[in-house]
PDB file of C-alpha atoms in Angstrom:
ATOM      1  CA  UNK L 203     -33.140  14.668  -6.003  1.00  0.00           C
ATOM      2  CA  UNK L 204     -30.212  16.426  -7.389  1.00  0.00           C
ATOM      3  CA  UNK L 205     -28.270  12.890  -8.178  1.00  0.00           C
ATOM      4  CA  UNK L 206     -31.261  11.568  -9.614  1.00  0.00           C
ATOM      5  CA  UNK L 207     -31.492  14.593 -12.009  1.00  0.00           C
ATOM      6  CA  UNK L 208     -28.071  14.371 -12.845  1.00  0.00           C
ATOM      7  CA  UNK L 209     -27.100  17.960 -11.165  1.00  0.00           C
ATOM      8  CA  UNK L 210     -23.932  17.797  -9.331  1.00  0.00           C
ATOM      9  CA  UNK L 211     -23.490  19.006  -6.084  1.00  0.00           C
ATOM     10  CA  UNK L 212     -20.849  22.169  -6.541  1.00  0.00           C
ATOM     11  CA  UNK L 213     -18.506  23.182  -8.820  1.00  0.00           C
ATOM     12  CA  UNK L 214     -15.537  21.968  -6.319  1.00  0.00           C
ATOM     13  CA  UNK L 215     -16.993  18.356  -6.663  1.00  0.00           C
ATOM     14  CA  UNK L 216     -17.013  18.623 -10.531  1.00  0.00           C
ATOM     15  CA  UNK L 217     -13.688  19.934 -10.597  1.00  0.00           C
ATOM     16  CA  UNK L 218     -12.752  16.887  -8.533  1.00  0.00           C
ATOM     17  CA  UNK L 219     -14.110  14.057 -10.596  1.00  0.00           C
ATOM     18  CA  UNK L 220     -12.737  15.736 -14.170  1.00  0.00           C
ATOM     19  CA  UNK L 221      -9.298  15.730 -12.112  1.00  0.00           C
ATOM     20  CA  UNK L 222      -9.977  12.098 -10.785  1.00  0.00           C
ATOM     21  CA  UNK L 223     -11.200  10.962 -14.662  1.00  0.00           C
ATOM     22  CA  UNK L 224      -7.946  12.532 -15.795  1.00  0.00           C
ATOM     23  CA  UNK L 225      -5.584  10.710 -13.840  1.00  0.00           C
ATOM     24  CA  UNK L 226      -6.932   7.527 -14.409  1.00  0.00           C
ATOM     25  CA  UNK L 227      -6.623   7.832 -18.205  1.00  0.00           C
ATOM     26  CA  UNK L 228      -3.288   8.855 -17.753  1.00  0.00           C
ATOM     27  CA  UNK L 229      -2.221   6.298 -15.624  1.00  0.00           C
ATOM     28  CA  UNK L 230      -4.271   3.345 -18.037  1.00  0.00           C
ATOM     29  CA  UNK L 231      -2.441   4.881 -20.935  1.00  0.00           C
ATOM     30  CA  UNK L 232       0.840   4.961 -19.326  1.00  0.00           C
ATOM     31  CA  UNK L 233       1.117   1.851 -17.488  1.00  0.00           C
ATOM     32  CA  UNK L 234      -1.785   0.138 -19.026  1.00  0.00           C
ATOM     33  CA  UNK L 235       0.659  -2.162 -21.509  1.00  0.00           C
ATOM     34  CA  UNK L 236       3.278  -3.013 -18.301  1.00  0.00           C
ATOM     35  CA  UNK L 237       0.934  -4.090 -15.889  1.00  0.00           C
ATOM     36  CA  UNK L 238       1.248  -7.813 -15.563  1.00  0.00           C
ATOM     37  CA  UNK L 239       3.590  -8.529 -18.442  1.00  0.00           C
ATOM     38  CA  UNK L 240       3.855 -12.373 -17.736  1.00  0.00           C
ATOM     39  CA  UNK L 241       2.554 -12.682 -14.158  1.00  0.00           C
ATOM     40  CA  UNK L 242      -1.417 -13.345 -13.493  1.00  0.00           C
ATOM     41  CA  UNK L 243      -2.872 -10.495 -12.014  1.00  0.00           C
ATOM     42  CA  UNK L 244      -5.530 -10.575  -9.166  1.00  0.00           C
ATOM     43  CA  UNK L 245      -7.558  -7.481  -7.838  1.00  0.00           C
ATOM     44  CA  UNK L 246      -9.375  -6.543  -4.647  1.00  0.00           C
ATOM     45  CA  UNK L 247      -7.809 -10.027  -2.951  1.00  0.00           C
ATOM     46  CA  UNK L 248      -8.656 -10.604   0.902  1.00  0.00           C
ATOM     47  CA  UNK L 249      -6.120 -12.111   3.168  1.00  0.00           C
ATOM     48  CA  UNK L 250      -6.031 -13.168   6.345  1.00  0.00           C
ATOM     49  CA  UNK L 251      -3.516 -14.741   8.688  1.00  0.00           C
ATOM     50  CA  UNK L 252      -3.013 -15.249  12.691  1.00  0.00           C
ATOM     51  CA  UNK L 253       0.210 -13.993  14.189  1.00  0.00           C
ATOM     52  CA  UNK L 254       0.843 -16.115  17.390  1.00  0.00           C
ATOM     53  CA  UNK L 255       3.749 -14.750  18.540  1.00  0.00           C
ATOM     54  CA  UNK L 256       2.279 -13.487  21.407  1.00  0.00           C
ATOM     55  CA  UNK L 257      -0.765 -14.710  23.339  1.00  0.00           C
ATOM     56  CA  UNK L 258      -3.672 -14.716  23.140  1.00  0.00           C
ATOM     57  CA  UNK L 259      -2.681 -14.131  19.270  1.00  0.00           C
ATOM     58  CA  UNK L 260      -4.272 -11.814  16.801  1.00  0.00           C
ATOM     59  CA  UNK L 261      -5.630 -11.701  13.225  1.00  0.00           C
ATOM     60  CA  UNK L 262      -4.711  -9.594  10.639  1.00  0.00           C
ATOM     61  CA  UNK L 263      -6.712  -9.571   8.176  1.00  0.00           C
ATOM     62  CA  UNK L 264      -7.106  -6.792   5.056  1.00  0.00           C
ATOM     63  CA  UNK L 265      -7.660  -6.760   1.022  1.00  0.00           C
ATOM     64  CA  UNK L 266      -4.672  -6.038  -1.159  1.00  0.00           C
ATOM     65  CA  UNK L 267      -5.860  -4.250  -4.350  1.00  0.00           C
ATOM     66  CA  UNK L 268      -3.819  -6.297  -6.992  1.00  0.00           C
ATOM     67  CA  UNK L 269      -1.417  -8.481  -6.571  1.00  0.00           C
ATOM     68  CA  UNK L 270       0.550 -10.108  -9.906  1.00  0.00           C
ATOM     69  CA  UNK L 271       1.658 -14.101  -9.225  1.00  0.00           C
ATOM     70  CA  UNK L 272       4.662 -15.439 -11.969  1.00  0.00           C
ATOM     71  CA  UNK L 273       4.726 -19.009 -13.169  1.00  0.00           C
ATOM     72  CA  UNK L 274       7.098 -19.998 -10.595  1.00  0.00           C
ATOM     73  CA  UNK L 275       4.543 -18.901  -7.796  1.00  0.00           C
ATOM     74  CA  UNK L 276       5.731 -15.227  -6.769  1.00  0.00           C
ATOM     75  CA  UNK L 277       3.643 -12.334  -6.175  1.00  0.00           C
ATOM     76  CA  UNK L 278       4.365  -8.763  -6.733  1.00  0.00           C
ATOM     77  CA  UNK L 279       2.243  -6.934  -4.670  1.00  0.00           C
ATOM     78  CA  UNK L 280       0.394  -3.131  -5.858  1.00  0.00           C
ATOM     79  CA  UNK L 281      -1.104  -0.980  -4.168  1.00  0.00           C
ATOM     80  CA  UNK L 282      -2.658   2.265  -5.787  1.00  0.00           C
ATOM     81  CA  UNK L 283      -2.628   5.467  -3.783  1.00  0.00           C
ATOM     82  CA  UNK L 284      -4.315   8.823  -5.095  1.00  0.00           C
ATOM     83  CA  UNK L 285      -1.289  10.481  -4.010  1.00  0.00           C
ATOM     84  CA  UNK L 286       1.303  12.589  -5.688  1.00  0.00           C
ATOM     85  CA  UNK L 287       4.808  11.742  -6.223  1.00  0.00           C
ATOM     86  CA  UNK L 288       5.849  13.853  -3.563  1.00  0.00           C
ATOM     87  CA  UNK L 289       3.815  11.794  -1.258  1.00  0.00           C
ATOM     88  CA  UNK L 290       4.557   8.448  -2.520  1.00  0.00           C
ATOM     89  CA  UNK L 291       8.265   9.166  -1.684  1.00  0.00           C
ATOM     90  CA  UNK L 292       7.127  10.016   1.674  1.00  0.00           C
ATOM     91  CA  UNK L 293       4.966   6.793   2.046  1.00  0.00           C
ATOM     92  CA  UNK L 294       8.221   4.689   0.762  1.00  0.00           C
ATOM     93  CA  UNK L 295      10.538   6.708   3.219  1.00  0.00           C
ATOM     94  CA  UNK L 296       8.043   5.915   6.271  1.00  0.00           C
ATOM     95  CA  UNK L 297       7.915   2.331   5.253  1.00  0.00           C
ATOM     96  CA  UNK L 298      11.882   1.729   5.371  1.00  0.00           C
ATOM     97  CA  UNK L 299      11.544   3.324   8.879  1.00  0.00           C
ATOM     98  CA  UNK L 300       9.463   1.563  10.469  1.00  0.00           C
ATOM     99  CA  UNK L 301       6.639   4.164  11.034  1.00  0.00           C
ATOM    100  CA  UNK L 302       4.465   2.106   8.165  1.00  0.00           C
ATOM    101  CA  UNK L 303       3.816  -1.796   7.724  1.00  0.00           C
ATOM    102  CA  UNK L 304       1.136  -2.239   5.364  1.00  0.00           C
ATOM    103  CA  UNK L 305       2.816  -3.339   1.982  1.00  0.00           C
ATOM    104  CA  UNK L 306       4.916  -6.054   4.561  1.00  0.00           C
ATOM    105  CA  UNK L 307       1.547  -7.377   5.835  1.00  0.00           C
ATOM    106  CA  UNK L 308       0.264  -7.437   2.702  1.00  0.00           C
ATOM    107  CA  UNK L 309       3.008 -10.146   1.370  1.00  0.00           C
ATOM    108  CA  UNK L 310       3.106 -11.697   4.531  1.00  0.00           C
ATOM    109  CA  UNK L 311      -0.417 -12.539   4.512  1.00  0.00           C
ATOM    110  CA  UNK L 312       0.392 -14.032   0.307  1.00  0.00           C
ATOM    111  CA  UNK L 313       3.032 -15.461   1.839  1.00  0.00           C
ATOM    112  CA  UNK L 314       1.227 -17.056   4.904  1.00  0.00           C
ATOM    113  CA  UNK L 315      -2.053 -17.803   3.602  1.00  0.00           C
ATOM    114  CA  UNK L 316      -1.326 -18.637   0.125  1.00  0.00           C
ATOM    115  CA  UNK L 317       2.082 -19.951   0.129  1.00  0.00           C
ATOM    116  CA  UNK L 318       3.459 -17.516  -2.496  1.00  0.00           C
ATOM    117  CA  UNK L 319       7.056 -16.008  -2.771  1.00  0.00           C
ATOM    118  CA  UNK L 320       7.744 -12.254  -2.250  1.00  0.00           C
ATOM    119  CA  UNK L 321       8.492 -10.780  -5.550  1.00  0.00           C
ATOM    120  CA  UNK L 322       7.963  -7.064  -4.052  1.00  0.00           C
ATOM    121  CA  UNK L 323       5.648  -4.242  -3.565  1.00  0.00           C
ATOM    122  CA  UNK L 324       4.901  -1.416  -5.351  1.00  0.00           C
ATOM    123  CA  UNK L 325       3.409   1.621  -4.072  1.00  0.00           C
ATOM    124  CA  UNK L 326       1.216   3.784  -7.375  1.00  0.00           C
ATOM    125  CA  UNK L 327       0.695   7.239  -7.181  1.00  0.00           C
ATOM    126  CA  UNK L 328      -2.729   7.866  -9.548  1.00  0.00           C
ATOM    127  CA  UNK L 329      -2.259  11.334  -8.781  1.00  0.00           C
ATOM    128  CA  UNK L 330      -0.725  14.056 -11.416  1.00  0.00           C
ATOM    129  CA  UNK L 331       2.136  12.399 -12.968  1.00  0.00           C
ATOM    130  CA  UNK L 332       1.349   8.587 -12.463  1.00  0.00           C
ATOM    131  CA  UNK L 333       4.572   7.678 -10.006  1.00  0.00           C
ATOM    132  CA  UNK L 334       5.647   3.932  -9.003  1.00  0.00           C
ATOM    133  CA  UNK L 335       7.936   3.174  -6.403  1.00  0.00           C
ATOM    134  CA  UNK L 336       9.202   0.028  -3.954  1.00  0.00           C
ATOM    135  CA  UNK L 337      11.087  -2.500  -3.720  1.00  0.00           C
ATOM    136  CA  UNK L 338      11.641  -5.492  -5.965  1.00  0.00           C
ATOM    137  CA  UNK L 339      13.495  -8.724  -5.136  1.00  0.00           C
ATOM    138  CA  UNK L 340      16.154  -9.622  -7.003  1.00  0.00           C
ATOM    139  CA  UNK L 341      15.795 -13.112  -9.053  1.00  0.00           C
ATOM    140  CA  UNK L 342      11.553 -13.364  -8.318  1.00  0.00           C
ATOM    141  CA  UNK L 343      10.947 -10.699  -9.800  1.00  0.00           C
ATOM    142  CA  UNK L 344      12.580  -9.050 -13.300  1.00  0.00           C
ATOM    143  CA  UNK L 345      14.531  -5.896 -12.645  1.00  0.00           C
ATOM    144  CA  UNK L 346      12.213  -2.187 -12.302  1.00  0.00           C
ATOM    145  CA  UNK L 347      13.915   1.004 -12.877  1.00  0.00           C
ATOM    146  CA  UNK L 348      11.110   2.107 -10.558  1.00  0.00           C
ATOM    147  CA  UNK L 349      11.718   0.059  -7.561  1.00  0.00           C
ATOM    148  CA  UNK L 350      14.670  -0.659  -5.184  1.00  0.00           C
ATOM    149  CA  UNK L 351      16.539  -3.807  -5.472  1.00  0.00           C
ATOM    150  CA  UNK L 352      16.484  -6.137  -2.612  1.00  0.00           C
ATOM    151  CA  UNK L 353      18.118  -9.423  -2.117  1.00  0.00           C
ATOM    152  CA  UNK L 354      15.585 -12.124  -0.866  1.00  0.00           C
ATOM    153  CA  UNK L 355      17.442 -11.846   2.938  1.00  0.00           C
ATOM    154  CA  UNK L 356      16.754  -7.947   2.937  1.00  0.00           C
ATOM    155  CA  UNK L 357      13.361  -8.337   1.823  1.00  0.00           C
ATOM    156  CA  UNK L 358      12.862 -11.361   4.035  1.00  0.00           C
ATOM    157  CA  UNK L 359      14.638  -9.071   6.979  1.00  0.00           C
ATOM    158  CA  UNK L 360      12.096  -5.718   6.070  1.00  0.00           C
ATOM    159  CA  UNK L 361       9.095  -8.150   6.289  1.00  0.00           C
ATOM    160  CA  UNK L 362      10.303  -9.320   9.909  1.00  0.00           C
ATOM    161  CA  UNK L 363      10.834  -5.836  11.181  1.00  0.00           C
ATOM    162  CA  UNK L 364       6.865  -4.717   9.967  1.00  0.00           C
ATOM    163  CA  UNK L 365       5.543  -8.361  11.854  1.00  0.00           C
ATOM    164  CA  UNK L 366       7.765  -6.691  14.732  1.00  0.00           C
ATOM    165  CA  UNK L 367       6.282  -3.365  14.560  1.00  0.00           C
ATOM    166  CA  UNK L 368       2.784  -4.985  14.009  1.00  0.00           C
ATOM    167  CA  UNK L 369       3.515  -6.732  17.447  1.00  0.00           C
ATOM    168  CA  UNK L 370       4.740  -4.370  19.395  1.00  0.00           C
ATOM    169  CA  UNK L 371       1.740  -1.947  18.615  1.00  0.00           C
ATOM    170  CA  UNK L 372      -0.717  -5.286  19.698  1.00  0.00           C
ATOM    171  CA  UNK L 373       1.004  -5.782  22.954  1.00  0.00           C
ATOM    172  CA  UNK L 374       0.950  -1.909  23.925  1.00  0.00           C
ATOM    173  CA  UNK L 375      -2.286  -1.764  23.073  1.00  0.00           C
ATOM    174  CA  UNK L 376      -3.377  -4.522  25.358  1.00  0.00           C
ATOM    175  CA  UNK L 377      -1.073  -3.629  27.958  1.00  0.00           C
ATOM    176  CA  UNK L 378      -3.268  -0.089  28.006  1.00  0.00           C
ATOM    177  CA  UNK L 379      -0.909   2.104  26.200  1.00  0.00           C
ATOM    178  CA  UNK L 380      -3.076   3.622  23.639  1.00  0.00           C
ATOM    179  CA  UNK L 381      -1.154   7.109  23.366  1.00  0.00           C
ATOM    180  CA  UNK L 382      -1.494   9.923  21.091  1.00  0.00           C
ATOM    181  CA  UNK L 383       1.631  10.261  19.100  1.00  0.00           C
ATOM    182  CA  UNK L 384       1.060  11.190  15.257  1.00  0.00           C
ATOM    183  CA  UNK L 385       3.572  10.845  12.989  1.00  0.00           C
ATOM    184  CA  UNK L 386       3.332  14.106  11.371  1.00  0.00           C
ATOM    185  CA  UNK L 387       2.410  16.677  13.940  1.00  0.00           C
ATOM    186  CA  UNK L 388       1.650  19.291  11.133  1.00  0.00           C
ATOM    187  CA  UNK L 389      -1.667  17.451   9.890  1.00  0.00           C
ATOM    188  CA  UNK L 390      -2.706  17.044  13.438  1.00  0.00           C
ATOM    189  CA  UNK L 391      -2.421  20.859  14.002  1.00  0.00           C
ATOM    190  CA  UNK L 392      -5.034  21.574  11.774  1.00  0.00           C
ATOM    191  CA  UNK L 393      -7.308  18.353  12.253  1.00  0.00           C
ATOM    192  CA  UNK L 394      -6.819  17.149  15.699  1.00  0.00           C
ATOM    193  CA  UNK L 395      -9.055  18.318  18.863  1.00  0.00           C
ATOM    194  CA  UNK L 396      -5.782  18.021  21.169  1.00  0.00           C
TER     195      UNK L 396
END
């Protein structure tokens, strides 16, 4: 009754949705005029690809919220986060370790299923201050002030070591080694039964 009426549910909810409103028109007003700046852009795109390095071989499959292809057939891949700065940093800093593959999948599966070149990814914080960060590769993509430079052999070589990762996790998984080991211990204090 109370959404039909228009009453909102608390005051913590409202406070959330003006906060929510606000970020977005400060991130369409910020980075509305550089998004796609000669590339085609494509939102909410689902990919799919088989990795048969290992047997029986598995899918992955997922949906990339925009991706931006060039003329000459490379795709920058985006991915928005309602996350701070702060935690965009952290996102980027568990991604060059290892302990996060999901922007590598993503341009695999462009890669795989569509037959486009890595440009890069970009990670972008809608949170507060609007905050972009990644990597870019040098000669598909023009240069970011925002994003790391990679050569195409260091971006190839960080794409290898997330299908690696991916891997590994599939073949401990179905050898029955389904552990409990959280990356950041702190969040499980306060949300974990164990």
């Amino acid at each position: 009754v109370c959404g039909q009426e228009g009453i909102r549910l608390n005051f913590r909810a409202e406070v959330i949705r003006i906060e929510l409103r606000e970020d977005l028109e400060r991130f369409a007003a910020e980075e509305g005029p550089r998004l796609s700046a000669g590339r085609v852009p494509l939102a909410e795109q689902r990919f799919e690809y088989v990795m048969d390095e290992v047997t029986p071989p598995f899918r992955v499959r997922g949906r990339i919220d925009r991706y931006e292809v060039s003329e000459g057939g490379a795709a920058l891949v985006v991915d928005y986060k309602y996350s701070t700065q702060d935690r965009i940093e952290k996102l980027i800093e568990e991604h060059e370790a290892g302990a996060r593959v999901q922007g590598p999948l993503y341009m695999l599966g462009l890669e795989k299923q569509r037959n486009l070149k890595p440009a890069g990814i970009v990670f972008q914080g809608l949170r507060g201050e609007s905050s972009r960060r990644g990597w870019y590769v040098v000669g598909a993509a023009p240069p970011d002030p925002d994003l790391e430079e990679k050569t195409p052999q260091e971006f190839h070589k960080m794409l290898e070591a997330a299908a690696a990762r991916a891997l590994g996790v599939v073949t401990e998984i179905r050898d029955g080694r389904v552990a409990v080991e959280p990356r950041d211990r702190s969040v499980c204090r306060r949300f974990c039964p164990y």
